[in-house]
Short mmCIF file of C-alpha atoms and ligand atoms in Angstrom, two decimals:
data_model
loop_
_atom_site.label_atom_id
_atom_site.label_comp_id
_atom_site.label_asym_id
_atom_site.label_seq_id
_atom_site.Cartn_x
_atom_site.Cartn_y
_atom_site.Cartn_z
CA MET A 1386 201.32 -167.40 -117.48
CA ARG A 1387 203.07 -164.99 -115.20
CA LEU A 1388 201.17 -162.08 -113.62
CA ASP A 1389 202.59 -159.24 -111.53
CA VAL A 1390 200.37 -156.74 -109.74
CA VAL A 1391 201.69 -153.55 -108.16
CA SER A 1392 199.38 -151.86 -105.65
CA ILE A 1393 199.41 -149.87 -102.43
CA PHE A 1394 196.84 -152.39 -101.12
CA PRO A 1395 198.35 -155.82 -101.83
CA GLU A 1396 195.76 -157.43 -99.51
CA TYR A 1397 193.10 -156.36 -102.00
CA LEU A 1398 194.30 -159.13 -104.32
CA ALA A 1399 193.77 -161.88 -101.73
CA PRO A 1400 190.66 -163.27 -103.51
CA LEU A 1401 192.97 -164.49 -106.26
CA ASP A 1402 193.91 -167.32 -103.85
CA LEU A 1403 190.35 -168.65 -104.03
CA SER A 1404 188.35 -170.88 -106.32
CA LEU A 1405 189.55 -171.81 -109.81
CA ILE A 1406 192.14 -169.02 -109.99
CA GLY A 1407 193.62 -170.12 -106.65
CA LYS A 1408 193.71 -173.69 -107.88
CA ALA A 1409 195.41 -172.62 -111.13
CA ARG A 1410 198.10 -170.94 -109.02
CA ARG A 1411 198.59 -174.04 -106.88
CA ASP A 1412 198.68 -176.18 -110.05
CA GLY A 1413 201.48 -173.99 -111.44
CA LEU A 1414 199.39 -172.68 -114.37
CA LEU A 1415 199.53 -169.15 -112.99
CA ASP A 1416 202.55 -167.52 -111.39
CA LEU A 1417 200.93 -164.53 -109.67
CA ARG A 1418 203.12 -162.08 -107.74
CA VAL A 1419 201.75 -159.09 -105.85
CA HIS A 1420 204.04 -156.17 -105.00
CA ASP A 1421 203.55 -153.32 -102.53
CA LEU A 1422 204.24 -150.00 -104.23
CA ARG A 1423 205.30 -148.52 -100.88
CA ASP A 1424 208.31 -150.86 -100.83
CA PHE A 1425 209.68 -148.61 -103.59
CA ALA A 1426 209.06 -145.32 -101.74
CA HIS A 1427 212.10 -144.41 -99.69
CA ASP A 1428 211.14 -141.29 -97.75
CA ARG A 1429 210.27 -141.43 -94.05
CA HIS A 1430 206.52 -141.65 -94.72
CA ARG A 1431 206.86 -143.97 -97.73
CA SER A 1432 204.68 -141.48 -99.58
CA VAL A 1433 203.47 -142.33 -103.07
CA ASP A 1434 201.38 -139.25 -103.94
CA ASP A 1435 201.58 -135.48 -104.15
CA THR A 1436 199.52 -132.48 -105.29
CA PRO A 1437 198.86 -131.98 -109.02
CA TYR A 1438 200.77 -129.42 -111.05
CA GLY A 1439 198.33 -126.96 -112.59
CA GLY A 1440 196.00 -127.29 -109.65
CA GLY A 1441 192.83 -129.29 -109.29
CA ALA A 1442 191.32 -131.70 -106.83
CA GLY A 1443 192.95 -134.77 -105.37
CA MET A 1444 196.43 -136.22 -105.44
CA VAL A 1445 198.63 -137.68 -108.17
CA MET A 1446 200.88 -140.73 -107.81
CA LYS A 1447 204.56 -139.77 -107.88
CA PRO A 1448 206.77 -141.02 -110.71
CA GLN A 1449 209.75 -142.34 -108.72
CA PRO A 1450 208.13 -145.19 -106.73
CA TRP A 1451 206.27 -146.35 -109.83
CA ALA A 1452 209.39 -146.27 -111.99
CA GLU A 1453 211.32 -148.32 -109.46
CA ALA A 1454 208.50 -150.79 -108.96
CA LEU A 1455 208.01 -151.31 -112.69
CA ALA A 1456 211.76 -151.61 -113.31
CA HIS A 1457 211.92 -154.19 -110.53
CA VAL A 1458 209.09 -156.22 -112.06
CA ALA A 1459 210.28 -155.86 -115.66
CA GLY A 1460 213.81 -156.87 -114.73
CA SER A 1461 212.76 -159.99 -112.87
CA GLY A 1462 212.38 -162.30 -115.86
CA GLY A 1463 213.94 -165.65 -115.04
CA GLU A 1464 213.79 -165.12 -111.27
CA GLY A 1465 211.95 -167.59 -109.15
CA ALA A 1466 210.34 -169.35 -112.04
CA PRO A 1467 210.45 -173.14 -112.08
CA GLU A 1468 213.13 -173.95 -114.63
CA GLY A 1469 211.87 -173.64 -118.19
CA ALA A 1470 208.29 -173.89 -116.97
CA LEU A 1471 206.98 -170.43 -117.70
CA GLU A 1472 207.70 -168.49 -120.86
CA GLY A 1473 207.08 -165.27 -118.94
CA GLY A 1474 209.85 -166.14 -116.54
CA ALA A 1475 212.50 -166.29 -119.22
CA GLU A 1476 215.57 -164.14 -118.86
CA GLY A 1477 215.25 -160.96 -120.95
CA ALA A 1478 211.47 -161.36 -121.35
CA ARG A 1479 209.29 -158.28 -120.79
CA PRO A 1480 205.74 -158.15 -119.45
CA ARG A 1481 202.92 -156.35 -121.22
CA LEU A 1482 201.84 -153.57 -118.87
CA ILE A 1483 198.14 -153.04 -118.18
CA VAL A 1484 197.12 -149.91 -116.29
CA PRO A 1485 193.47 -150.11 -115.20
CA GLY A 1486 191.66 -146.81 -115.33
CA PRO A 1487 188.32 -145.31 -116.34
CA GLY A 1488 190.07 -143.46 -119.19
CA GLY A 1489 191.25 -146.64 -120.91
CA VAL A 1490 190.12 -148.74 -123.84
CA PRO A 1491 187.17 -150.97 -122.93
CA PHE A 1492 187.95 -154.35 -121.43
CA THR A 1493 186.05 -156.86 -123.56
CA GLN A 1494 186.02 -160.60 -124.06
CA ALA A 1495 188.08 -160.00 -127.21
CA LEU A 1496 190.74 -158.16 -125.19
CA ALA A 1497 190.66 -160.92 -122.55
CA ARG A 1498 191.39 -163.42 -125.33
CA GLU A 1499 194.22 -161.23 -126.62
CA LEU A 1500 195.77 -160.97 -123.15
CA ALA A 1501 195.35 -164.69 -122.50
CA VAL A 1502 197.98 -165.52 -125.12
CA GLU A 1503 200.59 -163.22 -123.57
CA PRO A 1504 203.21 -165.09 -121.54
CA TRP A 1505 203.51 -162.31 -118.98
CA LEU A 1506 201.24 -159.47 -117.84
CA ALA A 1507 201.95 -156.75 -115.29
CA PHE A 1508 199.20 -154.61 -113.75
CA ALA A 1509 199.82 -151.17 -112.25
CA CYS A 1510 197.01 -150.24 -109.89
CA GLY A 1511 196.62 -146.49 -109.68
CA ARG A 1512 194.73 -144.72 -106.91
CA TYR A 1513 193.75 -141.09 -106.40
CA GLU A 1514 193.58 -139.01 -109.57
CA GLY A 1515 196.02 -141.25 -111.41
CA ILE A 1516 199.71 -141.81 -112.05
CA ASP A 1517 202.13 -139.09 -113.22
CA GLU A 1518 202.00 -139.30 -117.03
CA ARG A 1519 205.80 -139.61 -117.31
CA VAL A 1520 205.59 -143.09 -115.80
CA TYR A 1521 203.81 -144.30 -118.94
CA GLU A 1522 206.56 -142.84 -121.16
CA TYR A 1523 209.24 -144.34 -118.94
CA ALA A 1524 207.61 -147.79 -119.03
CA ALA A 1525 207.35 -147.71 -122.82
CA GLN A 1526 210.64 -146.01 -123.72
CA ASP A 1527 213.06 -146.96 -120.94
CA LEU A 1528 211.70 -150.36 -119.96
CA GLY A 1529 210.50 -151.29 -123.46
CA LEU A 1530 207.02 -152.34 -122.29
CA GLU A 1531 203.85 -152.32 -124.34
CA VAL A 1532 201.52 -150.21 -122.19
CA SER A 1533 197.71 -150.38 -122.36
CA VAL A 1534 195.30 -148.36 -120.26
CA VAL A 1535 192.17 -150.47 -119.87
CA SER A 1536 188.77 -149.61 -118.40
CA LEU A 1537 186.11 -151.97 -117.08
CA GLY A 1538 183.25 -149.71 -118.07
CA ASP A 1539 181.83 -146.23 -117.92
CA TYR A 1540 181.90 -145.62 -114.20
CA VAL A 1541 184.56 -144.68 -111.67
CA LEU A 1542 186.21 -146.97 -109.10
CA ASN A 1543 188.52 -145.75 -106.36
CA GLY A 1544 191.48 -147.66 -107.72
CA GLY A 1545 192.60 -150.32 -110.15
CA GLU A 1546 192.57 -153.26 -107.72
CA VAL A 1547 188.96 -154.34 -108.25
CA ALA A 1548 189.48 -154.00 -111.99
CA VAL A 1549 192.57 -156.23 -111.78
CA LEU A 1550 190.55 -158.88 -109.94
CA ALA A 1551 188.02 -158.81 -112.77
CA MET A 1552 190.59 -158.80 -115.57
CA VAL A 1553 192.75 -161.54 -114.06
CA GLU A 1554 189.71 -163.75 -113.62
CA ALA A 1555 188.49 -163.12 -117.18
CA VAL A 1556 191.95 -163.81 -118.63
CA ALA A 1557 192.99 -166.73 -116.41
CA ARG A 1558 189.84 -168.75 -117.08
CA LEU A 1559 190.78 -168.77 -120.78
CA LEU A 1560 194.12 -170.49 -120.10
CA PRO A 1561 194.22 -174.16 -121.02
CA GLY A 1562 193.57 -176.30 -117.95
CA VAL A 1563 192.06 -173.59 -115.74
CA ILE A 1564 188.46 -174.46 -116.62
CA GLY A 1565 187.74 -178.17 -116.85
CA ASN A 1566 185.21 -178.04 -119.68
CA ALA A 1567 186.53 -176.08 -122.65
CA GLU A 1568 183.07 -176.09 -124.25
CA SER A 1569 181.71 -173.96 -121.46
CA LEU A 1570 184.09 -171.28 -122.71
CA VAL A 1571 182.46 -171.15 -126.13
CA GLU A 1572 178.79 -171.37 -125.12
CA GLU A 1573 178.85 -168.12 -123.31
CA SER A 1574 177.71 -164.53 -123.40
CA HIS A 1575 180.08 -162.26 -125.35
CA GLU A 1576 181.96 -165.09 -127.04
CA ASP A 1577 179.85 -164.79 -130.16
CA GLY A 1578 178.09 -161.44 -129.91
CA LEU A 1579 174.86 -162.58 -128.28
CA LEU A 1580 173.90 -162.93 -124.62
CA GLU A 1581 173.43 -166.43 -123.21
CA TYR A 1582 170.07 -168.24 -123.19
CA PRO A 1583 168.25 -168.89 -119.87
CA VAL A 1584 169.12 -172.12 -118.09
CA TYR A 1585 167.12 -174.46 -115.84
CA THR A 1586 167.79 -177.51 -113.68
CA LYS A 1587 165.77 -179.99 -111.61
CA PRO A 1588 163.03 -180.06 -110.47
CA SER A 1589 161.12 -179.62 -113.72
CA SER A 1590 158.16 -178.38 -111.72
CA TRP A 1591 159.19 -176.29 -108.73
CA GLU A 1592 156.80 -175.29 -105.97
CA SER A 1593 158.01 -171.78 -105.16
CA ALA A 1594 155.19 -171.18 -102.68
CA PRO A 1595 152.38 -173.41 -101.41
CA GLY A 1596 150.18 -174.11 -104.40
CA VAL A 1597 152.38 -172.18 -106.84
CA THR A 1598 154.45 -174.19 -109.29
CA ARG A 1599 156.90 -172.89 -111.82
CA ASP A 1600 157.69 -175.16 -114.75
CA VAL A 1601 160.73 -175.48 -116.95
CA PRO A 1602 159.85 -174.62 -120.60
CA SER A 1603 158.57 -177.87 -122.08
CA VAL A 1604 160.73 -177.66 -125.19
CA LEU A 1605 163.79 -178.34 -123.02
CA MET A 1606 162.32 -181.70 -122.00
CA SER A 1607 161.24 -182.67 -125.51
CA GLY A 1608 164.51 -184.42 -126.36
CA ASP A 1609 164.30 -182.72 -129.78
CA HIS A 1610 167.76 -181.21 -130.12
CA ALA A 1611 167.01 -179.15 -133.20
CA ARG A 1612 163.97 -177.57 -131.51
CA ILE A 1613 165.96 -176.92 -128.35
CA ALA A 1614 168.74 -175.24 -130.35
CA ALA A 1615 166.21 -173.09 -132.22
CA TRP A 1616 164.45 -172.11 -128.97
CA ARG A 1617 167.72 -171.20 -127.29
CA HIS A 1618 168.85 -169.16 -130.27
CA GLN A 1619 165.57 -167.25 -130.23
CA GLN A 1620 165.93 -166.60 -126.49
CA ARG A 1621 169.42 -165.25 -127.06
CA LEU A 1622 168.19 -162.86 -129.74
CA GLU A 1623 165.30 -161.62 -127.58
CA ARG A 1624 167.51 -161.18 -124.52
CA THR A 1625 170.15 -159.35 -126.48
CA ALA A 1626 167.55 -157.09 -128.11
CA THR A 1627 166.05 -156.24 -124.68
CA ARG A 1628 169.15 -155.87 -122.54
CA ARG A 1629 171.90 -155.04 -125.00
CA PRO A 1630 170.47 -153.71 -128.26
CA ASP A 1631 173.88 -152.14 -128.87
CA LEU A 1632 175.26 -155.63 -129.55
CA LEU A 1633 172.87 -156.21 -132.43
CA HIS A 1634 173.29 -154.71 -135.84
CA ALA A 1635 170.94 -151.78 -136.33
CA SER A 1636 168.88 -153.54 -138.97
CA GLN A 1637 168.30 -156.45 -136.60
CA ALA A 1638 167.59 -154.42 -133.48
CA ALA A 1639 165.00 -152.22 -135.17
CA PRO A 1640 161.57 -153.41 -134.08
CA GLY A 1641 160.01 -155.47 -136.81
CA ALA A 1642 162.97 -155.07 -139.17
CA PRO A 1643 161.43 -156.45 -142.34
CA VAL A 1644 162.65 -159.84 -143.41
CA GLU A 1645 161.62 -160.45 -147.02
CA GLY A 1646 158.82 -162.89 -147.82
CA ALA A 1647 160.75 -166.05 -148.57
CA LEU A 1648 162.95 -165.50 -145.51
CA ALA A 1649 160.12 -164.94 -143.06
CA ALA A 1650 159.96 -168.62 -142.10
CA PHE A 1651 163.67 -168.66 -141.20
CA ASP A 1652 165.80 -167.18 -138.46
CA VAL A 1653 167.87 -164.38 -139.97
CA ALA A 1654 170.64 -163.11 -137.71
CA VAL A 1655 173.88 -161.18 -137.84
CA ALA A 1656 176.73 -163.66 -138.04
CA SER A 1657 179.25 -163.98 -135.23
CA PRO A 1658 182.59 -165.81 -135.00
CA ALA A 1659 180.77 -168.85 -133.61
CA ASP A 1660 179.09 -169.21 -137.04
CA ALA A 1661 182.41 -169.40 -138.90
CA PRO A 1662 182.84 -173.21 -139.00
CA GLU A 1663 179.36 -173.70 -140.45
CA LEU A 1664 179.83 -170.81 -142.88
CA LEU A 1665 183.03 -172.42 -144.14
CA THR A 1666 181.25 -175.74 -144.64
CA LEU A 1667 178.16 -174.28 -146.32
CA GLY A 1668 180.39 -172.21 -148.62
CA ARG A 1669 182.26 -175.32 -149.72
CA ALA A 1670 178.97 -177.10 -150.44
CA CYS A 1671 177.53 -174.19 -152.39
CA TRP A 1672 180.55 -173.30 -154.50
CA VAL A 1673 181.27 -176.77 -155.84
CA THR A 1674 178.67 -176.16 -158.56
CA GLU A 1675 180.34 -172.83 -159.35
CA GLY A 1676 183.68 -174.58 -159.68
CA ARG A 1677 182.13 -176.99 -162.16
CA ALA A 1678 180.34 -174.29 -164.11
CA ASN A 1679 183.51 -172.25 -164.44
CA GLY A 1680 186.04 -175.01 -164.98
CA SER A 1681 188.11 -174.09 -161.92
CA PHE A 1682 187.98 -175.03 -158.28
CA ASP A 1683 190.48 -172.37 -157.36
CA ILE A 1684 187.72 -170.09 -156.02
CA PRO A 1685 188.03 -168.34 -152.63
CA PRO A 1686 185.02 -170.01 -150.93
CA LEU A 1687 186.43 -173.42 -151.92
CA VAL A 1688 189.97 -172.80 -150.77
CA GLU A 1689 189.75 -170.31 -147.89
CA SER A 1690 190.61 -171.31 -144.32
CA LEU A 1691 188.49 -171.07 -141.22
CA GLN A 1692 190.61 -168.08 -140.20
CA ASP A 1693 189.80 -166.40 -143.56
CA VAL A 1694 186.11 -166.81 -142.75
CA VAL A 1695 186.60 -165.40 -139.24
CA ASP A 1696 188.55 -162.45 -140.68
CA GLY A 1697 185.80 -161.90 -143.24
CA LEU A 1698 183.29 -161.50 -140.42
CA SER A 1699 185.16 -158.47 -139.12
CA GLN A 1700 185.47 -156.87 -142.54
CA TRP A 1701 181.92 -157.47 -143.75
CA GLN A 1702 178.43 -157.43 -142.25
CA THR A 1703 177.39 -161.03 -142.59
CA TRP A 1704 173.92 -162.50 -142.10
CA THR A 1705 173.04 -166.11 -141.42
CA VAL A 1706 169.79 -167.86 -142.27
CA ARG A 1707 168.84 -170.80 -140.07
CA SER A 1708 166.10 -173.35 -140.14
CA ALA A 1709 165.55 -175.09 -136.77
CA GLY A 1710 169.11 -174.24 -135.87
CA ARG A 1711 170.65 -175.48 -139.12
CA LEU A 1712 172.63 -172.97 -141.19
CA VAL A 1713 170.98 -172.90 -144.63
CA GLY A 1714 172.05 -169.58 -146.11
CA SER A 1715 174.19 -166.51 -145.78
CA VAL A 1716 175.13 -163.25 -147.45
CA ARG A 1717 177.46 -160.41 -146.64
CA GLY A 1718 177.84 -156.73 -147.54
CA ARG A 1719 180.31 -153.92 -146.97
CA ARG A 1720 181.21 -150.50 -148.21
CA ASP A 1721 183.79 -150.85 -150.99
CA PRO A 1722 187.11 -149.90 -149.31
CA GLN A 1723 188.20 -148.26 -152.59
CA ASP A 1724 184.92 -146.55 -153.42
CA PRO A 1725 182.75 -145.53 -150.46
CA SER A 1726 179.73 -144.90 -152.70
CA THR A 1727 179.54 -148.60 -153.55
CA TRP A 1728 177.95 -151.35 -151.44
CA GLN A 1729 179.66 -154.66 -152.15
CA VAL A 1730 177.60 -157.82 -151.85
CA GLY A 1731 179.29 -161.19 -151.51
CA ARG A 1732 179.11 -164.84 -150.45
CA LEU A 1733 175.43 -165.15 -151.32
CA MET A 1734 174.71 -168.80 -150.56
CA VAL A 1735 171.73 -171.08 -150.09
CA ALA A 1736 172.04 -174.74 -149.07
CA PRO A 1737 171.73 -176.95 -152.19
CA ASP A 1738 168.56 -178.69 -150.95
CA LEU A 1739 166.76 -175.36 -150.44
CA GLN A 1740 167.66 -173.68 -153.71
CA GLY A 1741 164.92 -172.65 -156.13
CA ARG A 1742 162.55 -171.24 -153.49
CA GLY A 1743 163.48 -167.60 -153.80
CA LEU A 1744 165.74 -167.63 -150.74
CA GLY A 1745 168.72 -166.28 -152.69
CA ARG A 1746 166.65 -163.45 -154.15
CA ALA A 1747 165.31 -162.61 -150.69
CA LEU A 1748 168.80 -162.65 -149.17
CA LEU A 1749 169.96 -160.32 -151.91
CA ALA A 1750 167.11 -157.91 -151.09
CA HIS A 1751 168.01 -158.19 -147.39
CA VAL A 1752 171.66 -157.23 -147.88
CA GLU A 1753 170.69 -154.46 -150.32
CA ALA A 1754 168.35 -153.00 -147.71
CA ALA A 1755 171.27 -152.81 -145.27
CA ALA A 1756 173.33 -150.60 -147.59
CA PRO A 1757 174.17 -147.25 -145.97
CA SER A 1758 171.89 -144.53 -147.35
CA ASP A 1759 174.79 -142.60 -148.89
CA THR A 1760 175.84 -145.47 -151.17
CA THR A 1761 174.61 -145.16 -154.73
CA THR A 1762 175.58 -148.49 -156.28
CA CYS A 1763 175.29 -152.15 -155.33
CA TRP A 1764 178.05 -154.38 -156.65
CA ILE A 1765 178.34 -158.14 -156.94
CA ASN A 1766 180.75 -160.50 -158.68
CA THR A 1767 180.27 -164.00 -160.03
CA GLY A 1768 181.87 -166.53 -162.38
CA ARG A 1769 181.39 -166.00 -166.13
CA GLY A 1770 180.02 -169.52 -166.35
CA SER A 1771 177.62 -169.18 -163.40
CA GLU A 1772 174.48 -168.96 -165.56
CA ARG A 1773 172.07 -169.42 -162.69
CA ASN A 1774 173.62 -166.66 -160.58
CA LEU A 1775 173.75 -164.34 -163.58
CA ARG A 1776 170.04 -164.91 -164.21
CA THR A 1777 169.17 -164.23 -160.56
CA TYR A 1778 171.19 -161.02 -160.52
CA ARG A 1779 169.76 -159.80 -163.85
CA LYS A 1780 166.25 -160.39 -162.56
CA ALA A 1781 167.16 -158.41 -159.45
CA GLY A 1782 168.17 -155.45 -161.63
CA TYR A 1783 171.93 -155.99 -161.86
CA ARG A 1784 173.73 -155.42 -165.16
CA ALA A 1785 177.12 -156.79 -166.15
CA VAL A 1786 180.01 -154.33 -166.25
CA PRO A 1787 181.82 -154.81 -169.60
CA GLY A 1788 185.22 -156.48 -169.40
CA GLU A 1789 186.91 -158.72 -166.87
CA GLY A 1790 185.55 -158.79 -163.33
CA ALA A 1791 187.50 -158.26 -160.12
CA TYR A 1792 188.96 -161.78 -160.41
CA PRO A 1793 190.06 -163.68 -163.54
CA GLY A 1794 187.16 -165.49 -165.20
CA THR A 1795 184.55 -163.46 -163.37
CA VAL A 1796 182.15 -160.69 -164.20
CA ASP A 1797 181.16 -157.70 -162.03
CA LEU A 1798 177.53 -156.64 -161.94
CA THR A 1799 176.16 -153.38 -160.61
CA LYS A 1800 172.80 -151.86 -159.87
CA LYS A 1801 171.92 -148.25 -159.04
CA ARG A 1802 170.27 -147.96 -155.66
CA ARG A 1803 166.79 -146.44 -155.58
CA ARG A 1804 167.31 -144.13 -152.65
CA ALA A 1805 163.65 -143.53 -151.91
CA SER A 1806 162.88 -147.19 -151.33
CA VAL A 1807 166.03 -148.17 -149.49
CA ASP A 1808 166.77 -145.08 -147.45
CA GLN A 1809 166.85 -146.02 -143.78
CA GLY A 1810 166.45 -142.42 -142.68
CL1 6GU B 3116 189.90 -150.25 -114.82
N1 6GU B 3116 189.89 -148.44 -112.92
C1 6GU B 3116 189.30 -147.49 -112.19
N2 6GU B 3116 190.01 -146.89 -111.24
N3 6GU B 3116 188.06 -147.10 -112.38
C2 6GU B 3116 187.39 -147.71 -113.35
C3 6GU B 3116 187.94 -148.70 -114.12
C4 6GU B 3116 189.21 -149.06 -113.90
N4 6GU B 3116 187.03 -149.12 -115.01
C5 6GU B 3116 185.96 -148.40 -114.78
N5 6GU B 3116 186.16 -147.54 -113.79
#
């Protein structure tokens, strides 16, 4: 990956020579070039700022040095790159331009992942009150760059340099070969929507002061991997609820959010992308019987790809049910994109060995309780031949809508919501 940084303080980027990022540069994985904006200012004082039109405090960065600097960077595809080695170095290639600033879109792990697949990124570090707005237009229209203003968080830094250090580190560590152990990239805060669990190392009993010992939680030394996984998952939920309740779905963050009777013995959580592989597998296992009952195996849960499941997670609110870490059930709900008064329920599944204990019914109640209070109808769809599902839904108060369902060979069922009992206030 090629990275260009334009700044009036090029020395600020020196830390990018250190540690894993420095090594990635020396290994040729990163081609990082830092440019001094003042090299593109041609007056006697090499000035890069001036007073704002319309008045107000502070100074604004002038358009001309920025335009020249960006044109220089954008036009340098193919220069200095080891032959054929870097896509971003190709002749005619254009960098994606990132302008750090507190007024930008939030920099998240998802954005880091998006940027990590770009062959070439350029960063424009503003200082003072910002860069003359015409520079953004020029970069987009004259240089043909995709321009994104990106913020680290809701606070103000003096300039973009520190933000670039953070963003480059977050992006570069996602590049293949930069971090030795690819697994450490997955088991991490913000990769799957929950904060990381606490970690411990030797000694198992540490004397922090004379006569005071602090022990590692015993479950971690039990050798029981299922118990360890369950403990860690619980720690992640508690940590996230305490420190970052905004990351949890409202129904999960609410203290004592009721989990229906049959579900109480299980861990019910909001699904994250890390759950997708298991959701795909459980769906396959659960829908085989539906395929049989309906004389067709051409049913979405049996044929969809892992990417379909991942995409589904962003379009639906999905819950997982786990027992000692094992995924044993799931359900999802969303507002009907065509009819906002309807709450669609889908992918209700319970592992074959745990069916018949009321888990499906309880999951249905759980997803119904999450319906927004202004929806009036719950909707679900199943195969015409899926007798067992039809019975469960009828018992839960659903009635078949006459005629063909949303998909050939299926039936839609609906149920009026009783506002008083499901209103979340
Ligand atoms: Cl990316 N830049 C500046 N200058 N201030 C910030 C920021 C970025 N993110 C938060 N505050």
